[in-house]
Amino acid sequence: MSAPLSADLAQIGKSVVIKGELSGSEDLYVDGQVEGSIALKNNSLTVGPNGSVKATVEAKGVVVQGKLEGNVQASDRVELRKSAVVTGDITTQRISIEEGAYLKGKVDIQGKAADRAAGK
Amino acid sequence: MKLFRGSSGGTEAATPQLAQKLTRRSSGLGELSRIWEEDSPLCVLDLGSTSPANIRFFVERGHKIYSEDLLVASTEANLVTKDEQGNVVLDSRKFLADNLVYPAAHFDVVLCWNLPDYLDESLVRPVMGRLWSVLKPGGMLLAFFHTKDAGPDSPCYRFHIIGKDTLEMQRIVLKREARRGPTGAVHTAITDGFHLQRVFNNRHIETLFRDFASIKFFLARDNVREVLVVR
C-alpha cells in the first residue's frame, strides 16, 4: 500500500531508518523505521502498514496501520486501523479503533470531547 | 488443581472457524455499572483483547480506560524458563517487569474477564497479587470462572460491553500468522487461541482472592461463575 501523493505530504519509505527528532509543518507518512520523537503540531502522522515507530508523537492527527511504540498526543484525532499494534498512552479529542487493532496503554479523551462526554 | 491442560489436539486446529458472537447477561457487570454511571471519572483497566466497544463505552462516559491483553503477552517466547525441578514454566518476574506496570492504588475497576482460567499456572498468583496492588482500596475486580461442568475445550472469548449488564462474547478464532524465524525466514504458523488451563472451585477462588476485602459470587447458566471482588 502506498501513501496518497500530495505536495504537502512527506514520506519515509520502508527501507529508511531514522533516529532522532523529527518535526515539521506538513503531513508525514512513515512506512520505514523511526526512533526518537515526532512533532507535527498542526499536521498529521500516518504510520503505514510497514512502518515501525518508536517515539513520542505529538501531532494534530495520527493514523496507525503498522507498529507504534510510545506515547501519542493528538490535538484532533487518532485512528487505529485493524493492523495497528500500539504500545503507549493515547491522549486525544477523538479516537476510532478498528476491530483487530492491538492497544497496550491508556486512552484519555481530553478537551471538548471529554467535556461533551461529561455533559459539561 | 490443574484439571485440564494443553491442546485438544486432533484436526480441529487446522480448521479456521468463523468468529461466533453471543450475547449474555452479566450480573457482575450490572453490579459494576452502578459505579460508572456516577459523575466522577474512573480509571478502568481492561485485561481482555483490545475491544473498541469497551474503549468507546468508557470514554463516552468520561472515564479513563487502559487496555492490556495479558493472555497475548503471556505467549512471549522469552518468558519460558525451567523451575528447580526442571519443569517448563513461565518466568513471572520477567512477565511482571513488562506487564501490569502501574502505580500502586491506580485503578477503580479491573475487568479481568476469563483471564485466570486461561493464564498459565505459573502466572496466576503473581498476576492476582499485582492486580491487588494496582487497585485502589475499595476498587473492584470482575472475573469469570468456568464451573466444573465446563469441558476442557471450552472456547476462549473476548468480551465487549454493549449495555450496562450485557456483554457480547466473541470467540477467539484460529488464524494464520506470518512470523520471522531466527534465520530470517518467514514461516506461517497457525495460532489456535487459548485452552482452559484449570477449573477453580469456590474454595480455590476464595484462596486466590484472600487478600481482598470481600468477594461476591454470581452463578450464571452457561457454566460460568462470575466473581466480583473488592479490595
CSV table of C-alpha atoms in Angstrom, one decimal:
chain,number,residue,atom,x,y,z
A,1,MET,CA,0.0,0.0,0.0
A,2,SER,CA,1.4,3.4,-0.9
A,3,ALA,CA,0.5,6.8,0.6
A,4,PRO,CA,-1.5,9.2,-1.4
A,5,LEU,CA,0.8,11.6,-3.3
A,6,SER,CA,0.4,15.2,-2.2
A,7,ALA,CA,2.5,18.3,-2.3
A,8,ASP,CA,2.2,18.7,1.5
A,9,LEU,CA,3.0,15.1,2.4
A,10,ALA,CA,6.4,14.0,3.3
A,11,GLN,CA,7.1,10.3,3.0
A,12,ILE,CA,9.6,8.0,4.7
A,13,GLY,CA,9.9,4.8,2.6
A,14,LYS,CA,10.0,1.3,4.0
A,15,SER,CA,13.8,1.0,3.6
A,16,VAL,CA,14.5,4.2,5.5
A,17,VAL,CA,15.7,4.2,9.2
A,18,ILE,CA,15.8,7.4,11.1
A,19,LYS,CA,16.9,8.0,14.7
A,20,GLY,CA,16.4,11.4,16.3
A,21,GLU,CA,13.9,14.3,16.5
A,22,LEU,CA,11.5,14.8,13.6
A,23,SER,CA,9.5,18.0,13.3
A,24,GLY,CA,7.7,19.8,10.5
A,25,SER,CA,4.8,21.7,9.2
A,26,GLU,CA,3.5,19.2,6.7
A,27,ASP,CA,1.8,15.8,6.9
A,28,LEU,CA,4.1,12.8,7.3
A,29,TYR,CA,3.7,9.2,6.1
A,30,VAL,CA,6.1,6.7,7.7
A,31,ASP,CA,6.5,3.3,6.2
A,32,GLY,CA,10.0,2.8,7.5
A,33,GLN,CA,11.5,2.9,10.9
A,34,VAL,CA,11.7,6.0,13.1
A,35,GLU,CA,13.1,6.1,16.6
A,36,GLY,CA,13.1,9.3,18.8
A,37,SER,CA,10.4,11.9,18.7
A,38,ILE,CA,8.0,13.2,16.1
A,39,ALA,CA,6.4,16.7,16.5
A,40,LEU,CA,3.9,17.8,13.8
A,41,LYS,CA,1.8,20.2,15.8
A,42,ASN,CA,-0.7,21.3,13.1
A,43,ASN,CA,-0.3,18.3,10.8
A,44,SER,CA,-0.9,14.6,10.7
A,45,LEU,CA,1.2,11.5,11.0
A,46,THR,CA,0.4,8.2,9.3
A,47,VAL,CA,2.2,5.1,10.2
A,48,GLY,CA,1.9,2.8,7.2
A,49,PRO,CA,1.5,-0.9,7.3
A,50,ASN,CA,5.3,-1.5,7.1
A,51,GLY,CA,6.0,1.4,9.4
A,52,SER,CA,7.6,0.9,12.8
A,53,VAL,CA,7.8,4.0,15.0
A,54,LYS,CA,9.4,4.0,18.5
A,55,ALA,CA,8.9,7.6,19.5
A,56,THR,CA,6.8,10.1,21.4
A,57,VAL,CA,4.4,11.6,19.0
A,58,GLU,CA,2.7,15.0,19.1
A,59,ALA,CA,0.5,15.8,16.1
A,60,LYS,CA,-2.9,17.1,15.1
A,61,GLY,CA,-4.0,13.7,13.8
A,62,VAL,CA,-2.4,10.2,14.0
A,63,VAL,CA,-3.4,7.2,11.8
A,64,VAL,CA,-1.7,3.9,12.6
A,65,GLN,CA,-1.6,0.9,10.3
A,66,GLY,CA,1.7,-0.5,11.5
A,67,LYS,CA,3.6,-0.5,14.8
A,68,LEU,CA,3.9,2.4,17.1
A,69,GLU,CA,5.6,2.3,20.5
A,70,GLY,CA,5.5,5.5,22.5
A,71,ASN,CA,3.0,8.0,23.9
A,72,VAL,CA,0.8,9.8,21.5
A,73,GLN,CA,-0.7,13.2,22.0
A,74,ALA,CA,-3.1,14.3,19.2
A,75,SER,CA,-4.9,17.6,19.3
A,76,ASP,CA,-7.6,16.3,17.0
A,77,ARG,CA,-8.0,12.6,16.4
A,78,VAL,CA,-6.3,9.2,16.5
A,79,GLU,CA,-7.3,6.3,14.2
A,80,LEU,CA,-6.0,2.7,14.9
A,81,ARG,CA,-6.6,0.6,11.8
A,82,LYS,CA,-7.1,-3.2,12.1
A,83,SER,CA,-3.4,-4.0,11.6
A,84,ALA,CA,-2.3,-1.4,14.2
A,85,VAL,CA,-0.1,-2.5,17.1
A,86,VAL,CA,0.2,0.3,19.6
A,87,THR,CA,2.1,0.3,22.9
A,88,GLY,CA,1.7,3.6,24.7
A,89,ASP,CA,-0.7,6.0,26.2
A,90,ILE,CA,-3.0,8.0,23.8
A,91,THR,CA,-4.3,11.4,24.6
A,92,THR,CA,-6.6,12.9,22.1
A,93,GLN,CA,-10.0,14.5,21.5
A,94,ARG,CA,-11.4,11.8,19.3
A,95,ILE,CA,-10.4,8.2,18.7
A,96,SER,CA,-11.5,5.4,16.3
A,97,ILE,CA,-10.3,1.9,16.7
A,98,GLU,CA,-11.0,-0.8,14.1
A,99,GLU,CA,-11.7,-4.4,15.2
A,100,GLY,CA,-8.4,-6.3,15.2
A,101,ALA,CA,-6.2,-3.4,16.3
A,102,TYR,CA,-4.0,-4.1,19.4
A,103,LEU,CA,-3.5,-1.5,22.1
A,104,LYS,CA,-1.5,-1.7,25.3
A,105,GLY,CA,-1.9,1.6,27.1
A,106,LYS,CA,-4.3,4.2,28.2
A,107,VAL,CA,-6.9,6.1,26.2
A,108,ASP,CA,-7.5,9.6,27.6
A,109,ILE,CA,-10.1,11.8,25.9
A,110,GLN,CA,-9.4,15.4,26.6
A,111,GLY,CA,-10.7,18.8,25.6
A,112,LYS,CA,-14.1,19.4,24.0
A,113,ALA,CA,-15.0,15.8,23.5
A,114,ALA,CA,-14.4,14.9,27.2
A,115,ASP,CA,-16.5,17.9,28.2
A,116,ARG,CA,-19.3,16.7,26.0
A,117,ALA,CA,-19.0,13.1,27.3
A,118,ALA,CA,-19.1,14.5,30.9
A,119,GLY,CA,-22.2,16.6,29.9
A,120,LYS,CA,-20.4,19.9,30.5
B,1,MET,CA,-5.8,-28.3,41.0
B,2,LYS,CA,-5.0,-28.4,37.3
B,3,LEU,CA,-7.8,-30.4,35.8
B,4,PHE,CA,-7.4,-29.6,32.1
B,5,ARG,CA,-4.2,-28.8,30.4
B,6,GLY,CA,-2.7,-28.4,26.9
B,7,SER,CA,-4.1,-28.7,23.5
B,8,SER,CA,-7.2,-30.6,22.5
B,9,GLY,CA,-5.2,-31.8,19.5
B,10,GLY,CA,-6.7,-33.6,16.5
B,11,THR,CA,-7.5,-32.0,13.3
B,12,GLU,CA,-9.6,-29.1,14.7
B,13,ALA,CA,-6.5,-26.9,15.0
B,14,ALA,CA,-6.1,-26.8,11.2
B,15,THR,CA,-9.7,-25.7,10.6
B,16,PRO,CA,-10.3,-22.0,10.8
B,17,GLN,CA,-13.7,-21.2,12.3
B,18,LEU,CA,-15.9,-18.2,12.0
B,19,ALA,CA,-16.0,-15.8,14.9
B,20,GLN,CA,-19.1,-16.5,16.8
B,21,LYS,CA,-20.7,-13.7,18.7
B,22,LEU,CA,-23.1,-14.4,21.6
B,23,THR,CA,-24.8,-12.1,23.9
B,24,ARG,CA,-25.0,-12.8,27.6
B,25,ARG,CA,-26.4,-11.0,30.6
B,26,SER,CA,-23.8,-10.4,33.3
B,27,SER,CA,-24.9,-9.8,36.9
B,28,GLY,CA,-21.4,-8.8,37.9
B,29,LEU,CA,-21.2,-6.2,35.2
B,30,GLY,CA,-24.7,-5.0,36.2
B,31,GLU,CA,-23.4,-4.5,39.8
B,32,LEU,CA,-20.4,-2.7,38.5
B,33,SER,CA,-22.4,-0.4,36.2
B,34,ARG,CA,-23.7,1.5,39.3
B,35,ILE,CA,-20.3,3.0,39.8
B,36,TRP,CA,-19.6,4.0,36.2
B,37,GLU,CA,-22.9,5.7,35.8
B,38,GLU,CA,-21.8,8.1,38.6
B,39,ASP,CA,-20.3,11.5,37.7
B,40,SER,CA,-16.8,11.1,39.0
B,41,PRO,CA,-14.3,9.9,36.3
B,42,LEU,CA,-12.9,6.4,36.9
B,43,CYS,CA,-9.7,4.7,36.0
B,44,VAL,CA,-10.6,1.3,34.4
B,45,LEU,CA,-8.2,-1.5,33.4
B,46,ASP,CA,-9.4,-3.9,30.7
B,47,LEU,CA,-7.3,-7.1,30.6
B,48,GLY,CA,-9.0,-8.7,27.7
B,49,SER,CA,-8.3,-8.4,24.0
B,50,THR,CA,-8.4,-4.8,22.7
B,51,SER,CA,-12.1,-4.1,22.4
B,52,PRO,CA,-13.1,-0.9,20.5
B,53,ALA,CA,-16.6,-1.4,22.1
B,54,ASN,CA,-15.2,-1.3,25.6
B,55,ILE,CA,-13.0,1.7,24.9
B,56,ARG,CA,-15.9,3.6,23.4
B,57,PHE,CA,-18.2,2.6,26.3
B,58,PHE,CA,-15.8,4.1,28.9
B,59,VAL,CA,-14.6,7.2,27.0
B,60,GLU,CA,-18.2,8.2,26.2
B,61,ARG,CA,-18.8,8.3,29.9
B,62,GLY,CA,-15.7,10.4,30.6
B,63,HIS,CA,-13.7,7.6,32.2
B,64,LYS,CA,-10.0,6.7,31.5
B,65,ILE,CA,-9.5,3.2,30.1
B,66,TYR,CA,-6.3,1.2,30.0
B,67,SER,CA,-6.2,-1.8,27.7
B,68,GLU,CA,-3.7,-4.6,28.2
B,69,ASP,CA,-4.1,-8.1,26.7
B,70,LEU,CA,-2.3,-10.3,29.3
B,71,LEU,CA,-3.1,-13.6,27.5
B,72,VAL,CA,-1.3,-12.5,24.4
B,73,ALA,CA,1.5,-11.1,26.5
B,74,SER,CA,1.9,-14.5,28.2
B,75,THR,CA,2.8,-16.1,24.9
B,76,GLU,CA,6.1,-14.2,24.6
B,77,ALA,CA,8.7,-16.9,23.9
B,78,ASN,CA,11.3,-15.2,26.1
B,79,LEU,CA,9.2,-16.0,29.2
B,80,VAL,CA,9.8,-19.7,29.0
B,81,THR,CA,12.2,-21.0,31.7
B,82,LYS,CA,12.6,-24.0,34.0
B,83,ASP,CA,11.9,-24.3,37.7
B,84,GLU,CA,14.1,-26.1,40.3
B,85,GLN,CA,12.6,-29.4,39.3
B,86,GLY,CA,13.3,-28.8,35.7
B,87,ASN,CA,9.7,-28.3,34.7
B,88,VAL,CA,9.0,-25.8,32.0
B,89,VAL,CA,7.3,-22.7,33.5
B,90,LEU,CA,6.9,-19.0,32.6
B,91,ASP,CA,9.1,-16.5,34.4
B,92,SER,CA,6.6,-14.5,36.4
B,93,ARG,CA,9.2,-11.9,37.4
B,94,LYS,CA,10.0,-11.1,33.8
B,95,PHE,CA,6.3,-11.1,32.9
B,96,LEU,CA,5.5,-8.6,35.7
B,97,ALA,CA,8.5,-6.4,34.7
B,98,ASP,CA,7.0,-5.9,31.3
B,99,ASN,CA,3.3,-6.0,32.1
B,100,LEU,CA,0.9,-4.5,34.6
B,101,VAL,CA,3.4,-1.8,35.3
B,102,TYR,CA,1.3,0.9,37.0
B,103,PRO,CA,1.5,2.9,40.2
B,104,ALA,CA,0.0,1.4,43.3
B,105,ALA,CA,-3.7,2.0,44.0
B,106,HIS,CA,-4.2,3.4,40.5
B,107,PHE,CA,-7.4,1.8,39.3
B,108,ASP,CA,-11.1,1.9,40.4
B,109,VAL,CA,-12.1,-1.1,38.3
B,110,VAL,CA,-10.2,-4.1,36.8
B,111,LEU,CA,-12.0,-6.2,34.2
B,112,CYS,CA,-10.3,-9.5,34.4
B,113,TRP,CA,-12.9,-11.4,32.3
B,114,ASN,CA,-11.8,-15.1,32.0
B,115,LEU,CA,-8.1,-14.5,32.3
B,116,PRO,CA,-7.4,-16.7,35.4
B,117,ASP,CA,-8.9,-19.8,33.7
B,118,TYR,CA,-6.7,-19.4,30.6
B,119,LEU,CA,-3.5,-17.9,32.0
B,120,ASP,CA,-0.5,-20.2,32.6
B,121,GLU,CA,-0.4,-21.7,36.1
B,122,SER,CA,2.9,-20.0,37.0
B,123,LEU,CA,1.5,-16.6,36.3
B,124,VAL,CA,-1.9,-16.7,38.0
B,125,ARG,CA,-1.0,-15.9,41.6
B,126,PRO,CA,1.7,-13.3,40.8
B,127,VAL,CA,-0.7,-11.6,38.5
B,128,MET,CA,-3.5,-11.6,41.1
B,129,GLY,CA,-1.0,-10.2,43.6
B,130,ARG,CA,-0.1,-7.3,41.2
B,131,LEU,CA,-3.8,-6.6,40.5
B,132,TRP,CA,-4.4,-6.3,44.2
B,133,SER,CA,-1.7,-3.7,44.5
B,134,VAL,CA,-2.8,-1.6,41.5
B,135,LEU,CA,-6.4,-1.5,42.6
B,136,LYS,CA,-7.4,1.4,44.9
B,137,PRO,CA,-8.8,0.4,48.3
B,138,GLY,CA,-12.5,-0.1,47.6
B,139,GLY,CA,-11.7,-0.8,43.9
B,140,MET,CA,-13.5,-3.7,42.2
B,141,LEU,CA,-12.3,-6.6,40.0
B,142,LEU,CA,-14.6,-8.6,37.8
B,143,ALA,CA,-13.6,-12.1,36.8
B,144,PHE,CA,-15.3,-15.1,35.2
B,145,PHE,CA,-14.5,-18.7,36.1
B,146,HIS,CA,-15.8,-21.9,34.4
B,147,THR,CA,-17.7,-24.3,36.7
B,148,LYS,CA,-16.7,-28.0,36.8
B,149,ASP,CA,-19.3,-28.8,34.1
B,150,ALA,CA,-17.3,-26.9,31.5
B,151,GLY,CA,-15.3,-29.1,29.2
B,152,PRO,CA,-11.6,-28.8,28.5
B,153,ASP,CA,-12.3,-27.4,25.1
B,154,SER,CA,-14.4,-24.5,26.4
B,155,PRO,CA,-13.7,-21.7,23.9
B,156,CYS,CA,-11.9,-18.6,25.0
B,157,TYR,CA,-13.9,-15.5,24.4
B,158,ARG,CA,-13.3,-11.8,24.0
B,159,PHE,CA,-15.8,-9.7,25.9
B,160,HIS,CA,-17.4,-6.5,24.6
B,161,ILE,CA,-19.7,-4.4,26.8
B,162,ILE,CA,-22.8,-3.5,24.9
B,163,GLY,CA,-25.1,-2.5,27.8
B,164,LYS,CA,-25.0,-1.9,31.5
B,165,ASP,CA,-25.4,-5.6,32.2
B,166,THR,CA,-25.0,-7.1,28.7
B,167,LEU,CA,-21.9,-8.5,27.1
B,168,GLU,CA,-21.2,-9.6,23.6
B,169,MET,CA,-18.9,-12.6,23.6
B,170,GLN,CA,-16.7,-13.2,20.5
B,171,ARG,CA,-14.9,-16.4,20.2
B,172,ILE,CA,-11.1,-16.1,19.7
B,173,VAL,CA,-10.7,-17.8,16.3
B,174,LEU,CA,-7.9,-19.7,14.7
B,175,LYS,CA,-5.7,-17.5,12.5
B,176,ARG,CA,-2.7,-17.8,10.3
B,177,GLU,CA,0.3,-15.6,11.3
B,178,ALA,CA,3.4,-15.0,9.4
B,179,ARG,CA,6.4,-15.0,11.7
B,180,ARG,CA,10.1,-14.4,11.1
B,181,GLY,CA,12.2,-17.2,12.4
B,182,PRO,CA,15.8,-16.9,13.8
B,183,THR,CA,17.3,-17.3,10.4
B,184,GLY,CA,15.2,-14.5,9.0
B,185,ALA,CA,13.0,-16.9,7.0
B,186,VAL,CA,9.2,-16.2,7.2
B,187,HIS,CA,7.1,-19.1,8.5
B,188,THR,CA,3.4,-19.4,8.6
B,189,ALA,CA,2.1,-20.6,12.0
B,190,ILE,CA,-1.5,-21.3,13.0
B,191,THR,CA,-2.4,-19.9,16.3
B,192,ASP,CA,-5.3,-21.7,17.8
B,193,GLY,CA,-6.4,-19.4,20.6
B,194,PHE,CA,-6.1,-20.4,24.3
B,195,HIS,CA,-7.0,-23.5,26.2
B,196,LEU,CA,-8.7,-23.8,29.5
B,197,GLN,CA,-5.9,-24.4,32.0
B,198,ARG,CA,-7.9,-25.5,35.0
B,199,VAL,CA,-11.2,-25.2,36.8
B,200,PHE,CA,-11.3,-23.3,40.1
B,201,ASN,CA,-13.9,-24.4,42.7
B,202,ASN,CA,-15.3,-21.8,45.2
B,203,ARG,CA,-12.6,-22.6,47.7
B,204,HIS,CA,-9.8,-22.1,45.2
B,205,ILE,CA,-11.4,-18.8,44.1
B,206,GLU,CA,-11.6,-17.6,47.7
B,207,THR,CA,-7.9,-18.6,48.2
B,208,LEU,CA,-6.9,-16.7,45.1
B,209,PHE,CA,-8.6,-13.5,46.3
B,210,ARG,CA,-7.8,-14.0,50.0
B,211,ASP,CA,-6.1,-10.6,50.2
B,212,PHE,CA,-9.2,-8.8,49.1
B,213,ALA,CA,-11.8,-7.4,51.5
B,214,SER,CA,-14.9,-9.1,50.1
B,215,ILE,CA,-16.0,-11.5,47.4
B,216,LYS,CA,-19.3,-12.0,45.7
B,217,PHE,CA,-20.3,-14.9,43.5
B,218,PHE,CA,-22.9,-14.8,40.7
B,219,LEU,CA,-23.7,-18.2,39.2
B,220,ALA,CA,-24.7,-18.0,35.5
B,221,ARG,CA,-26.5,-20.5,33.4
B,222,ASP,CA,-23.6,-21.0,30.9
B,223,ASN,CA,-21.3,-23.0,33.3
B,224,VAL,CA,-19.7,-19.7,34.3
B,225,ARG,CA,-19.3,-18.3,37.8
B,226,GLU,CA,-18.9,-14.5,37.9
B,227,VAL,CA,-16.9,-13.1,40.7
B,228,LEU,CA,-16.8,-9.5,41.9
B,229,VAL,CA,-14.1,-8.8,44.5
B,230,VAL,CA,-13.5,-5.6,46.4
B,231,ARG,CA,-10.0,-4.6,47.6
